[in-house]
Amino acid sequence: MTSSRREFLKSSATVAAVGFAANLASPRLAGAAAPASRFADDALRIAPTVGDPAIRELVLTAIDAARRAGASYADARVSQNRSRTLATRERRVQNLSDNETLGCGIRVLVDGTWGFAATRELTADAIARTARLAVAQAKANRRTQVAPVQLAPVTPTPNGTWSSPVRIDPFSVAIEDQVGLLLRANEAALGVAGVRFVNSAMFFLREEKTFASTDGTVTVQTIYRSQPSMTVTAVSADNSDFQSRQSTDIQPHGLGYEHVVDGKLVENAPRWGAEAVEKLRARPVEVGRYDLVLHPSHLWLTIHESVAHPTELDRALGYEANYAGTSFVAPPQKVLGKLKYGPEIMNVQGNRTEAGSLGAIGWDDEGVAPETFDIIRRGVVVDYQTTREQAGELAWWYQQQGKPVRSHGNSYAQSWADVQFQRMPNVSLLPGEKDHTWDDLIAATDRGIAIVGDGSFSIDQQRYNAQFGGQLFYEIRGGKITGMLKDVAYQIRTPEFWGAMDMLGGKRSYELGGAFGDGKGQPAQSNAVSHGCPPTRHRQVNVINTGRKA
């Protein structure tokens, strides 16, 4: 590796990419007819379609120009990202946005040093010029090289296509209809006595991406993500207390508008309102140590922060420290095959293939078909999340295990204007062999607290100490739910928390949660990722009262 990603980007500031974001209403994208010479004189009028031969020609032009300029490796991505956000509050619309961005990012290797440049000008001349700029940047960066970059091998895919399993394109649904659904849901929540405020929103993303590399790969992908959400707030009659209920039982997914339809916001809104009112009457928790039964709608976030981020190889190696630091799961030589993370029933896998998950793709941004891989097996750390550049760092370990040295397919850039780097795949806790359900875990618990839905959290710079809240908290006595609690948060030291897990649900209780906008890097980029899990039980965890005043 020549330098850290931050150093690489800092030294490359003089050739930074030019961003472009056009409003949907712009006639340049929405209504203009295609010019006779599509990439000659009027590139910004072009709205490419998936699999467009002209786009394929452009990415091949990019890698050819880079190779002619001296690159030993090059990849190019033309991507078109469209996003839509709708937000309402009570009986009014607060925000509407519909944006589209289109351009090409080109990454090259020269003498083992990276260079990157991007352009929104989709002409053959501009693409070739940008490729040469990326090569010039790599040559300039070469003076800071510590060791040459070596990429793990990849099996070329010359004509790959992939798409999210979408039934309804969210952008085919009229904005008026989407706003109308949100306002009806708000009205349903406001009909619950005690509910005073309601926020609701929808967010959609469609990413169309054509990728090519000098390894012989050309892929075309269309990726969708959808997230409906509500927050219902109840206020006590004397205005002395307020409690909110977020719709965390509807997690974001890599699906289309059918995810909104299936979420039944209007039908569920009264229940969320009633639960917010019930929280007003809930008994404040008494501090102490409790057995915790954690629902998948809550546990995904604990997995994300305490398992998924710590097993990013760049954090473990100290190359990445933004957004909550590096990792205690380090160095690899001391933890792989040795660090006990939890009990033998704890098995965690990374994947980017689970249907409907936020991280599902056909190929990553290095043209690698992702694989499902063990991160924690029977409670012991056995692997990290990797890219082609990173895989060689673990060659000694893979050779010991009799496995090939290859990337797990975890490279991603949020847009054409951003350089790709290691991003989290779906990282999921596998269900147990016994077919336990949520109710089974509660029935087996004598004194504890059941937590549903994710809430606030904080975590230290090594991902070692953390605190998590939630949405709903239920007291368990003698194997039964006896009432609702409030002001609950629990504190953990990561290995102790997972080491205290003594029960988990089976396949029937497995659910997907996730984060639509997981931040990492500097400059920051956003990624979307899901975490699947069954419910779990953890013995004698420290619980605090967040409402207690000094």
mmCIF file with all atom_site columns, N, CA, C and O in Angstrom, residues 14-60:
data_model
loop_
_atom_site.group_PDB
_atom_site.id
_atom_site.type_symbol
_atom_site.label_atom_id
_atom_site.label_alt_id
_atom_site.label_comp_id
_atom_site.label_asym_id
_atom_site.label_entity_id
_atom_site.label_seq_id
_atom_site.pdbx_PDB_ins_code
_atom_site.Cartn_x
_atom_site.Cartn_y
_atom_site.Cartn_z
_atom_site.occupancy
_atom_site.B_iso_or_equiv
_atom_site.pdbx_formal_charge
_atom_site.auth_seq_id
_atom_site.auth_comp_id
_atom_site.auth_asym_id
_atom_site.auth_atom_id
_atom_site.pdbx_PDB_model_num
ATOM 1   N N  . THR A 1 14 ? -5.585  18.589 -6.253  1.00 0.00 ? 14 THR A N  1
ATOM 2   C CA . THR A 1 14 ? -5.517  19.454 -7.425  1.00 0.00 ? 14 THR A CA 1
ATOM 3   C C  . THR A 1 14 ? -6.222  18.871 -8.622  1.00 0.00 ? 14 THR A C  1
ATOM 4   O O  . THR A 1 14 ? -6.446  19.552 -9.609  1.00 0.00 ? 14 THR A O  1
ATOM 5   N N  . VAL A 1 15 ? -6.548  17.611 -8.562  1.00 0.00 ? 15 VAL A N  1
ATOM 6   C CA . VAL A 1 15 ? -7.247  17.004 -9.692  1.00 0.00 ? 15 VAL A CA 1
ATOM 7   C C  . VAL A 1 15 ? -8.553  16.383 -9.226  1.00 0.00 ? 15 VAL A C  1
ATOM 8   O O  . VAL A 1 15 ? -8.974  15.347 -9.691  1.00 0.00 ? 15 VAL A O  1
ATOM 9   N N  . ALA A 1 16 ? -9.169  17.043 -8.287  1.00 0.00 ? 16 ALA A N  1
ATOM 10  C CA . ALA A 1 16 ? -10.413 16.502 -7.748  1.00 0.00 ? 16 ALA A CA 1
ATOM 11  C C  . ALA A 1 16 ? -11.498 16.493 -8.799  1.00 0.00 ? 16 ALA A C  1
ATOM 12  O O  . ALA A 1 16 ? -11.524 17.294 -9.715  1.00 0.00 ? 16 ALA A O  1
ATOM 13  N N  . ALA A 1 17 ? -12.406 15.555 -8.639  1.00 0.00 ? 17 ALA A N  1
ATOM 14  C CA . ALA A 1 17 ? -13.505 15.424 -9.588  1.00 0.00 ? 17 ALA A CA 1
ATOM 15  C C  . ALA A 1 17 ? -14.458 16.587 -9.496  1.00 0.00 ? 17 ALA A C  1
ATOM 16  O O  . ALA A 1 17 ? -14.594 17.234 -8.466  1.00 0.00 ? 17 ALA A O  1
ATOM 17  N N  . VAL A 1 18 ? -15.127 16.856 -10.597 1.00 0.00 ? 18 VAL A N  1
ATOM 18  C CA . VAL A 1 18 ? -16.127 17.904 -10.652 1.00 0.00 ? 18 VAL A CA 1
ATOM 19  C C  . VAL A 1 18 ? -17.487 17.267 -10.465 1.00 0.00 ? 18 VAL A C  1
ATOM 20  O O  . VAL A 1 18 ? -17.866 16.398 -11.235 1.00 0.00 ? 18 VAL A O  1
ATOM 21  N N  . GLY A 1 19 ? -18.193 17.646 -9.428  1.00 0.00 ? 19 GLY A N  1
ATOM 22  C CA . GLY A 1 19 ? -19.488 17.049 -9.155  1.00 0.00 ? 19 GLY A CA 1
ATOM 23  C C  . GLY A 1 19 ? -20.576 17.640 -10.022 1.00 0.00 ? 19 GLY A C  1
ATOM 24  O O  . GLY A 1 19 ? -20.439 18.728 -10.554 1.00 0.00 ? 19 GLY A O  1
ATOM 25  N N  . PHE A 1 20 ? -21.639 16.905 -10.127 1.00 0.00 ? 20 PHE A N  1
ATOM 26  C CA . PHE A 1 20 ? -22.766 17.363 -10.930 1.00 0.00 ? 20 PHE A CA 1
ATOM 27  C C  . PHE A 1 20 ? -24.033 16.803 -10.347 1.00 0.00 ? 20 PHE A C  1
ATOM 28  O O  . PHE A 1 20 ? -24.141 15.624 -10.119 1.00 0.00 ? 20 PHE A O  1
ATOM 29  N N  . ALA A 1 21 ? -24.951 17.665 -10.069 1.00 0.00 ? 21 ALA A N  1
ATOM 30  C CA . ALA A 1 21 ? -26.245 17.213 -9.590  1.00 0.00 ? 21 ALA A CA 1
ATOM 31  C C  . ALA A 1 21 ? -27.310 18.047 -10.263 1.00 0.00 ? 21 ALA A C  1
ATOM 32  O O  . ALA A 1 21 ? -27.416 19.231 -10.048 1.00 0.00 ? 21 ALA A O  1
ATOM 33  N N  . ALA A 1 22 ? -28.075 17.430 -11.109 1.00 0.00 ? 22 ALA A N  1
ATOM 34  C CA . ALA A 1 22 ? -29.105 18.153 -11.841 1.00 0.00 ? 22 ALA A CA 1
ATOM 35  C C  . ALA A 1 22 ? -30.468 17.849 -11.265 1.00 0.00 ? 22 ALA A C  1
ATOM 36  O O  . ALA A 1 22 ? -30.782 16.708 -10.989 1.00 0.00 ? 22 ALA A O  1
ATOM 37  N N  . ASN A 1 23 ? -31.276 18.869 -11.061 1.00 0.00 ? 23 ASN A N  1
ATOM 38  C CA . ASN A 1 23 ? -32.639 18.647 -10.603 1.00 0.00 ? 23 ASN A CA 1
ATOM 39  C C  . ASN A 1 23 ? -33.429 17.939 -11.689 1.00 0.00 ? 23 ASN A C  1
ATOM 40  O O  . ASN A 1 23 ? -33.228 18.157 -12.868 1.00 0.00 ? 23 ASN A O  1
ATOM 41  N N  . LEU A 1 24 ? -34.321 17.088 -11.259 1.00 0.00 ? 24 LEU A N  1
ATOM 42  C CA . LEU A 1 24 ? -35.096 16.322 -12.222 1.00 0.00 ? 24 LEU A CA 1
ATOM 43  C C  . LEU A 1 24 ? -35.816 17.233 -13.205 1.00 0.00 ? 24 LEU A C  1
ATOM 44  O O  . LEU A 1 24 ? -35.997 16.908 -14.368 1.00 0.00 ? 24 LEU A O  1
ATOM 45  N N  . ALA A 1 25 ? -36.194 18.413 -12.730 1.00 0.00 ? 25 ALA A N  1
ATOM 46  C CA . ALA A 1 25 ? -36.958 19.311 -13.581 1.00 0.00 ? 25 ALA A CA 1
ATOM 47  C C  . ALA A 1 25 ? -36.106 19.927 -14.684 1.00 0.00 ? 25 ALA A C  1
ATOM 48  O O  . ALA A 1 25 ? -36.641 20.546 -15.611 1.00 0.00 ? 25 ALA A O  1
ATOM 49  N N  . SER A 1 26 ? -34.801 19.754 -14.605 1.00 0.00 ? 26 SER A N  1
ATOM 50  C CA . SER A 1 26 ? -33.935 20.337 -15.614 1.00 0.00 ? 26 SER A CA 1
ATOM 51  C C  . SER A 1 26 ? -34.236 19.769 -16.990 1.00 0.00 ? 26 SER A C  1
ATOM 52  O O  . SER A 1 26 ? -34.266 18.565 -17.181 1.00 0.00 ? 26 SER A O  1
ATOM 53  N N  . PRO A 1 27 ? -34.438 20.647 -17.988 1.00 0.00 ? 27 PRO A N  1
ATOM 54  C CA . PRO A 1 27 ? -34.734 20.139 -19.332 1.00 0.00 ? 27 PRO A CA 1
ATOM 55  C C  . PRO A 1 27 ? -33.553 19.418 -19.946 1.00 0.00 ? 27 PRO A C  1
ATOM 56  O O  . PRO A 1 27 ? -33.717 18.671 -20.902 1.00 0.00 ? 27 PRO A O  1
ATOM 57  N N  . ARG A 1 28 ? -32.367 19.602 -19.390 1.00 0.00 ? 28 ARG A N  1
ATOM 58  C CA . ARG A 1 28 ? -31.212 18.929 -19.967 1.00 0.00 ? 28 ARG A CA 1
ATOM 59  C C  . ARG A 1 28 ? -31.332 17.416 -19.853 1.00 0.00 ? 28 ARG A C  1
ATOM 60  O O  . ARG A 1 28 ? -30.872 16.680 -20.702 1.00 0.00 ? 28 ARG A O  1
ATOM 61  N N  . LEU A 1 29 ? -31.959 16.962 -18.760 1.00 0.00 ? 29 LEU A N  1
ATOM 62  C CA . LEU A 1 29 ? -32.086 15.521 -18.587 1.00 0.00 ? 29 LEU A CA 1
ATOM 63  C C  . LEU A 1 29 ? -33.489 15.015 -18.847 1.00 0.00 ? 29 LEU A C  1
ATOM 64  O O  . LEU A 1 29 ? -33.676 13.913 -19.321 1.00 0.00 ? 29 LEU A O  1
ATOM 65  N N  . ALA A 1 30 ? -34.461 15.850 -18.554 1.00 0.00 ? 30 ALA A N  1
ATOM 66  C CA . ALA A 1 30 ? -35.818 15.333 -18.565 1.00 0.00 ? 30 ALA A CA 1
ATOM 67  C C  . ALA A 1 30 ? -36.454 15.324 -19.947 1.00 0.00 ? 30 ALA A C  1
ATOM 68  O O  . ALA A 1 30 ? -37.123 14.380 -20.326 1.00 0.00 ? 30 ALA A O  1
ATOM 69  N N  . GLY A 1 31 ? -36.224 16.381 -20.722 1.00 0.00 ? 31 GLY A N  1
ATOM 70  C CA . GLY A 1 31 ? -37.024 16.470 -21.920 1.00 0.00 ? 31 GLY A CA 1
ATOM 71  C C  . GLY A 1 31 ? -36.267 16.565 -23.229 1.00 0.00 ? 31 GLY A C  1
ATOM 72  O O  . GLY A 1 31 ? -36.865 16.551 -24.306 1.00 0.00 ? 31 GLY A O  1
ATOM 73  N N  . ALA A 1 32 ? -34.966 16.683 -23.178 1.00 0.00 ? 32 ALA A N  1
ATOM 74  C CA . ALA A 1 32 ? -34.227 16.924 -24.414 1.00 0.00 ? 32 ALA A CA 1
ATOM 75  C C  . ALA A 1 32 ? -34.137 15.677 -25.276 1.00 0.00 ? 32 ALA A C  1
ATOM 76  O O  . ALA A 1 32 ? -33.982 14.573 -24.780 1.00 0.00 ? 32 ALA A O  1
ATOM 77  N N  . ALA A 1 33 ? -34.214 15.877 -26.568 1.00 0.00 ? 33 ALA A N  1
ATOM 78  C CA . ALA A 1 33 ? -34.039 14.765 -27.490 1.00 0.00 ? 33 ALA A CA 1
ATOM 79  C C  . ALA A 1 33 ? -32.564 14.427 -27.604 1.00 0.00 ? 33 ALA A C  1
ATOM 80  O O  . ALA A 1 33 ? -31.696 15.270 -27.445 1.00 0.00 ? 33 ALA A O  1
ATOM 81  N N  . ALA A 1 34 ? -32.246 13.163 -27.867 1.00 0.00 ? 34 ALA A N  1
ATOM 82  C CA . ALA A 1 34 ? -30.860 12.749 -28.000 1.00 0.00 ? 34 ALA A CA 1
ATOM 83  C C  . ALA A 1 34 ? -30.250 13.379 -29.239 1.00 0.00 ? 34 ALA A C  1
ATOM 84  O O  . ALA A 1 34 ? -30.857 13.392 -30.306 1.00 0.00 ? 34 ALA A O  1
ATOM 85  N N  . PRO A 1 35 ? -29.041 13.926 -29.137 1.00 0.00 ? 35 PRO A N  1
ATOM 86  C CA . PRO A 1 35 ? -28.392 14.524 -30.305 1.00 0.00 ? 35 PRO A CA 1
ATOM 87  C C  . PRO A 1 35 ? -27.963 13.446 -31.290 1.00 0.00 ? 35 PRO A C  1
ATOM 88  O O  . PRO A 1 35 ? -27.837 12.274 -30.941 1.00 0.00 ? 35 PRO A O  1
ATOM 89  N N  . ALA A 1 36 ? -27.710 13.865 -32.502 1.00 0.00 ? 36 ALA A N  1
ATOM 90  C CA . ALA A 1 36 ? -27.313 12.907 -33.532 1.00 0.00 ? 36 ALA A CA 1
ATOM 91  C C  . ALA A 1 36 ? -26.026 12.196 -33.157 1.00 0.00 ? 36 ALA A C  1
ATOM 92  O O  . ALA A 1 36 ? -25.898 10.988 -33.308 1.00 0.00 ? 36 ALA A O  1
ATOM 93  N N  . SER A 1 37 ? -25.037 12.946 -32.694 1.00 0.00 ? 37 SER A N  1
ATOM 94  C CA . SER A 1 37 ? -23.796 12.362 -32.245 1.00 0.00 ? 37 SER A CA 1
ATOM 95  C C  . SER A 1 37 ? -23.809 12.357 -30.727 1.00 0.00 ? 37 SER A C  1
ATOM 96  O O  . SER A 1 37 ? -23.567 13.372 -30.092 1.00 0.00 ? 37 SER A O  1
ATOM 97  N N  . ARG A 1 38 ? -24.124 11.235 -30.111 1.00 0.00 ? 38 ARG A N  1
ATOM 98  C CA . ARG A 1 38 ? -24.516 11.206 -28.704 1.00 0.00 ? 38 ARG A CA 1
ATOM 99  C C  . ARG A 1 38 ? -23.436 11.675 -27.768 1.00 0.00 ? 38 ARG A C  1
ATOM 100 O O  . ARG A 1 38 ? -23.715 12.205 -26.706 1.00 0.00 ? 38 ARG A O  1
ATOM 101 N N  . PHE A 1 39 ? -22.174 11.448 -28.086 1.00 0.00 ? 39 PHE A N  1
ATOM 102 C CA . PHE A 1 39 ? -21.123 11.817 -27.154 1.00 0.00 ? 39 PHE A CA 1
ATOM 103 C C  . PHE A 1 39 ? -20.182 12.847 -27.772 1.00 0.00 ? 39 PHE A C  1
ATOM 104 O O  . PHE A 1 39 ? -19.032 12.945 -27.419 1.00 0.00 ? 39 PHE A O  1
ATOM 105 N N  . ALA A 1 40 ? -20.673 13.618 -28.737 1.00 0.00 ? 40 ALA A N  1
ATOM 106 C CA . ALA A 1 40 ? -19.798 14.545 -29.428 1.00 0.00 ? 40 ALA A CA 1
ATOM 107 C C  . ALA A 1 40 ? -19.889 15.956 -28.877 1.00 0.00 ? 40 ALA A C  1
ATOM 108 O O  . ALA A 1 40 ? -18.884 16.562 -28.530 1.00 0.00 ? 40 ALA A O  1
ATOM 109 N N  . ASP A 1 41 ? -21.082 16.508 -28.762 1.00 0.00 ? 41 ASP A N  1
ATOM 110 C CA . ASP A 1 41 ? -21.130 17.936 -28.493 1.00 0.00 ? 41 ASP A CA 1
ATOM 111 C C  . ASP A 1 41 ? -22.176 18.331 -27.467 1.00 0.00 ? 41 ASP A C  1
ATOM 112 O O  . ASP A 1 41 ? -22.344 19.494 -27.182 1.00 0.00 ? 41 ASP A O  1
ATOM 113 N N  . ASP A 1 42 ? -22.887 17.415 -26.933 1.00 0.00 ? 42 ASP A N  1
ATOM 114 C CA . ASP A 1 42 ? -23.977 17.817 -26.048 1.00 0.00 ? 42 ASP A CA 1
ATOM 115 C C  . ASP A 1 42 ? -24.212 16.752 -24.988 1.00 0.00 ? 42 ASP A C  1
ATOM 116 O O  . ASP A 1 42 ? -25.327 16.310 -24.773 1.00 0.00 ? 42 ASP A O  1
ATOM 117 N N  . ALA A 1 43 ? -23.146 16.374 -24.289 1.00 0.00 ? 43 ALA A N  1
ATOM 118 C CA . ALA A 1 43 ? -23.207 15.217 -23.419 1.00 0.00 ? 43 ALA A CA 1
ATOM 119 C C  . ALA A 1 43 ? -24.254 15.344 -22.326 1.00 0.00 ? 43 ALA A C  1
ATOM 120 O O  . ALA A 1 43 ? -24.886 14.366 -21.940 1.00 0.00 ? 43 ALA A O  1
ATOM 121 N N  . LEU A 1 44 ? -24.464 16.535 -21.791 1.00 0.00 ? 44 LEU A N  1
ATOM 122 C CA . LEU A 1 44 ? -25.358 16.683 -20.653 1.00 0.00 ? 44 LEU A CA 1
ATOM 123 C C  . LEU A 1 44 ? -26.826 16.473 -21.022 1.00 0.00 ? 44 LEU A C  1
ATOM 124 O O  . LEU A 1 44 ? -27.674 16.424 -20.143 1.00 0.00 ? 44 LEU A O  1
ATOM 125 N N  . ARG A 1 45 ? -27.115 16.332 -22.270 1.00 0.00 ? 45 ARG A N  1
ATOM 126 C CA . ARG A 1 45 ? -28.490 16.045 -22.664 1.00 0.00 ? 45 ARG A CA 1
ATOM 127 C C  . ARG A 1 45 ? -28.782 14.550 -22.563 1.00 0.00 ? 45 ARG A C  1
ATOM 128 O O  . ARG A 1 45 ? -29.906 14.127 -22.724 1.00 0.00 ? 45 ARG A O  1
ATOM 129 N N  . ILE A 1 46 ? -27.767 13.771 -22.303 1.00 0.00 ? 46 ILE A N  1
ATOM 130 C CA . ILE A 1 46 ? -27.919 12.323 -22.378 1.00 0.00 ? 46 ILE A CA 1
ATOM 131 C C  . ILE A 1 46 ? -28.439 11.735 -21.075 1.00 0.00 ? 46 ILE A C  1
ATOM 132 O O  . ILE A 1 46 ? -27.924 12.017 -20.012 1.00 0.00 ? 46 ILE A O  1
ATOM 133 N N  . ALA A 1 47 ? -29.470 10.969 -21.151 1.00 0.00 ? 47 ALA A N  1
ATOM 134 C CA . ALA A 1 47 ? -29.934 10.163 -20.028 1.00 0.00 ? 47 ALA A CA 1
ATOM 135 C C  . ALA A 1 47 ? -29.742 8.709  -20.414 1.00 0.00 ? 47 ALA A C  1
ATOM 136 O O  . ALA A 1 47 ? -30.557 8.139  -21.134 1.00 0.00 ? 47 ALA A O  1
ATOM 137 N N  . PRO A 1 48 ? -28.630 8.073  -20.026 1.00 0.00 ? 48 PRO A N  1
ATOM 138 C CA . PRO A 1 48 ? -28.334 6.723  -20.507 1.00 0.00 ? 48 PRO A CA 1
ATOM 139 C C  . PRO A 1 48 ? -29.328 5.711  -19.969 1.00 0.00 ? 48 PRO A C  1
ATOM 140 O O  . PRO A 1 48 ? -29.906 5.869  -18.909 1.00 0.00 ? 48 PRO A O  1
ATOM 141 N N  . THR A 1 49 ? -29.505 4.687  -20.704 1.00 0.00 ? 49 THR A N  1
ATOM 142 C CA . THR A 1 49 ? -30.329 3.574  -20.255 1.00 0.00 ? 49 THR A CA 1
ATOM 143 C C  . THR A 1 49 ? -29.429 2.422  -19.865 1.00 0.00 ? 49 THR A C  1
ATOM 144 O O  . THR A 1 49 ? -28.274 2.343  -20.278 1.00 0.00 ? 49 THR A O  1
ATOM 145 N N  . VAL A 1 50 ? -29.969 1.527  -19.046 1.00 0.00 ? 50 VAL A N  1
ATOM 146 C CA . VAL A 1 50 ? -29.170 0.398  -18.587 1.00 0.00 ? 50 VAL A CA 1
ATOM 147 C C  . VAL A 1 50 ? -28.742 -0.451 -19.781 1.00 0.00 ? 50 VAL A C  1
ATOM 148 O O  . VAL A 1 50 ? -29.552 -0.795 -20.628 1.00 0.00 ? 50 VAL A O  1
ATOM 149 N N  . GLY A 1 51 ? -27.460 -0.761 -19.849 1.00 0.00 ? 51 GLY A N  1
ATOM 150 C CA . GLY A 1 51 ? -26.954 -1.582 -20.925 1.00 0.00 ? 51 GLY A CA 1
ATOM 151 C C  . GLY A 1 51 ? -26.752 -0.847 -22.233 1.00 0.00 ? 51 GLY A C  1
ATOM 152 O O  . GLY A 1 51 ? -26.518 -1.475 -23.266 1.00 0.00 ? 51 GLY A O  1
ATOM 153 N N  . ASP A 1 52 ? -26.814 0.481  -22.196 1.00 0.00 ? 52 ASP A N  1
ATOM 154 C CA . ASP A 1 52 ? -26.629 1.283  -23.401 1.00 0.00 ? 52 ASP A CA 1
ATOM 155 C C  . ASP A 1 52 ? -25.264 0.988  -24.025 1.00 0.00 ? 52 ASP A C  1
ATOM 156 O O  . ASP A 1 52 ? -24.233 1.165  -23.377 1.00 0.00 ? 52 ASP A O  1
ATOM 157 N N  . PRO A 1 53 ? -25.203 0.565  -25.297 1.00 0.00 ? 53 PRO A N  1
ATOM 158 C CA . PRO A 1 53 ? -23.906 0.277  -25.931 1.00 0.00 ? 53 PRO A CA 1
ATOM 159 C C  . PRO A 1 53 ? -22.982 1.484  -25.942 1.00 0.00 ? 53 PRO A C  1
ATOM 160 O O  . PRO A 1 53 ? -21.758 1.326  -25.893 1.00 0.00 ? 53 PRO A O  1
ATOM 161 N N  . ALA A 1 54 ? -23.549 2.684  -26.013 1.00 0.00 ? 54 ALA A N  1
ATOM 162 C CA . ALA A 1 54 ? -22.711 3.877  -26.031 1.00 0.00 ? 54 ALA A CA 1
ATOM 163 C C  . ALA A 1 54 ? -21.986 4.067  -24.693 1.00 0.00 ? 54 ALA A C  1
ATOM 164 O O  . ALA A 1 54 ? -20.840 4.528  -24.658 1.00 0.00 ? 54 ALA A O  1
ATOM 165 N N  . ILE A 1 55 ? -22.642 3.720  -23.591 1.00 0.00 ? 55 ILE A N  1
ATOM 166 C CA . ILE A 1 55 ? -21.997 3.805  -22.282 1.00 0.00 ? 55 ILE A CA 1
ATOM 167 C C  . ILE A 1 55 ? -20.883 2.777  -22.183 1.00 0.00 ? 55 ILE A C  1
ATOM 168 O O  . ILE A 1 55 ? -19.790 3.048  -21.676 1.00 0.00 ? 55 ILE A O  1
ATOM 169 N N  . ARG A 1 56 ? -21.157 1.572  -22.678 1.00 0.00 ? 56 ARG A N  1
ATOM 170 C CA . ARG A 1 56 ? -20.112 0.542  -22.698 1.00 0.00 ? 56 ARG A CA 1
ATOM 171 C C  . ARG A 1 56 ? -18.903 1.041  -23.494 1.00 0.00 ? 56 ARG A C  1
ATOM 172 O O  . ARG A 1 56 ? -17.755 0.860  -23.088 1.00 0.00 ? 56 ARG A O  1
ATOM 173 N N  . GLU A 1 57 ? -19.155 1.711  -24.599 1.00 0.00 ? 57 GLU A N  1
ATOM 174 C CA . GLU A 1 57 ? -18.064 2.243  -25.417 1.00 0.00 ? 57 GLU A CA 1
ATOM 175 C C  . GLU A 1 57 ? -17.260 3.264  -24.627 1.00 0.00 ? 57 GLU A C  1
ATOM 176 O O  . GLU A 1 57 ? -16.024 3.319  -24.726 1.00 0.00 ? 57 GLU A O  1
ATOM 177 N N  . LEU A 1 58 ? -17.924 4.065  -23.834 1.00 0.00 ? 58 LEU A N  1
ATOM 178 C CA . LEU A 1 58 ? -17.225 5.092  -23.054 1.00 0.00 ? 58 LEU A CA 1
ATOM 179 C C  . LEU A 1 58 ? -16.292 4.483  -22.010 1.00 0.00 ? 58 LEU A C  1
ATOM 180 O O  . LEU A 1 58 ? -15.147 4.933  -21.848 1.00 0.00 ? 58 LEU A O  1
ATOM 181 N N  . VAL A 1 59 ? -16.770 3.493  -21.242 1.00 0.00 ? 59 VAL A N  1
ATOM 182 C CA . VAL A 1 59 ? -15.907 2.925  -20.197 1.00 0.00 ? 59 VAL A CA 1
ATOM 183 C C  . VAL A 1 59 ? -14.724 2.178  -20.817 1.00 0.00 ? 59 VAL A C  1
ATOM 184 O O  . VAL A 1 59 ? -13.616 2.177  -20.267 1.00 0.00 ? 59 VAL A O  1
ATOM 185 N N  . LEU A 1 60 ? -14.950 1.571  -21.991 1.00 0.00 ? 60 LEU A N  1
ATOM 186 C CA . LEU A 1 60 ? -13.828 0.907  -22.677 1.00 0.00 ? 60 LEU A CA 1
ATOM 187 C C  . LEU A 1 60 ? -12.841 1.943  -23.206 1.00 0.00 ? 60 LEU A C  1
ATOM 188 O O  . LEU A 1 60 ? -11.622 1.725  -23.198 1.00 0.00 ? 60 LEU A O  1
#
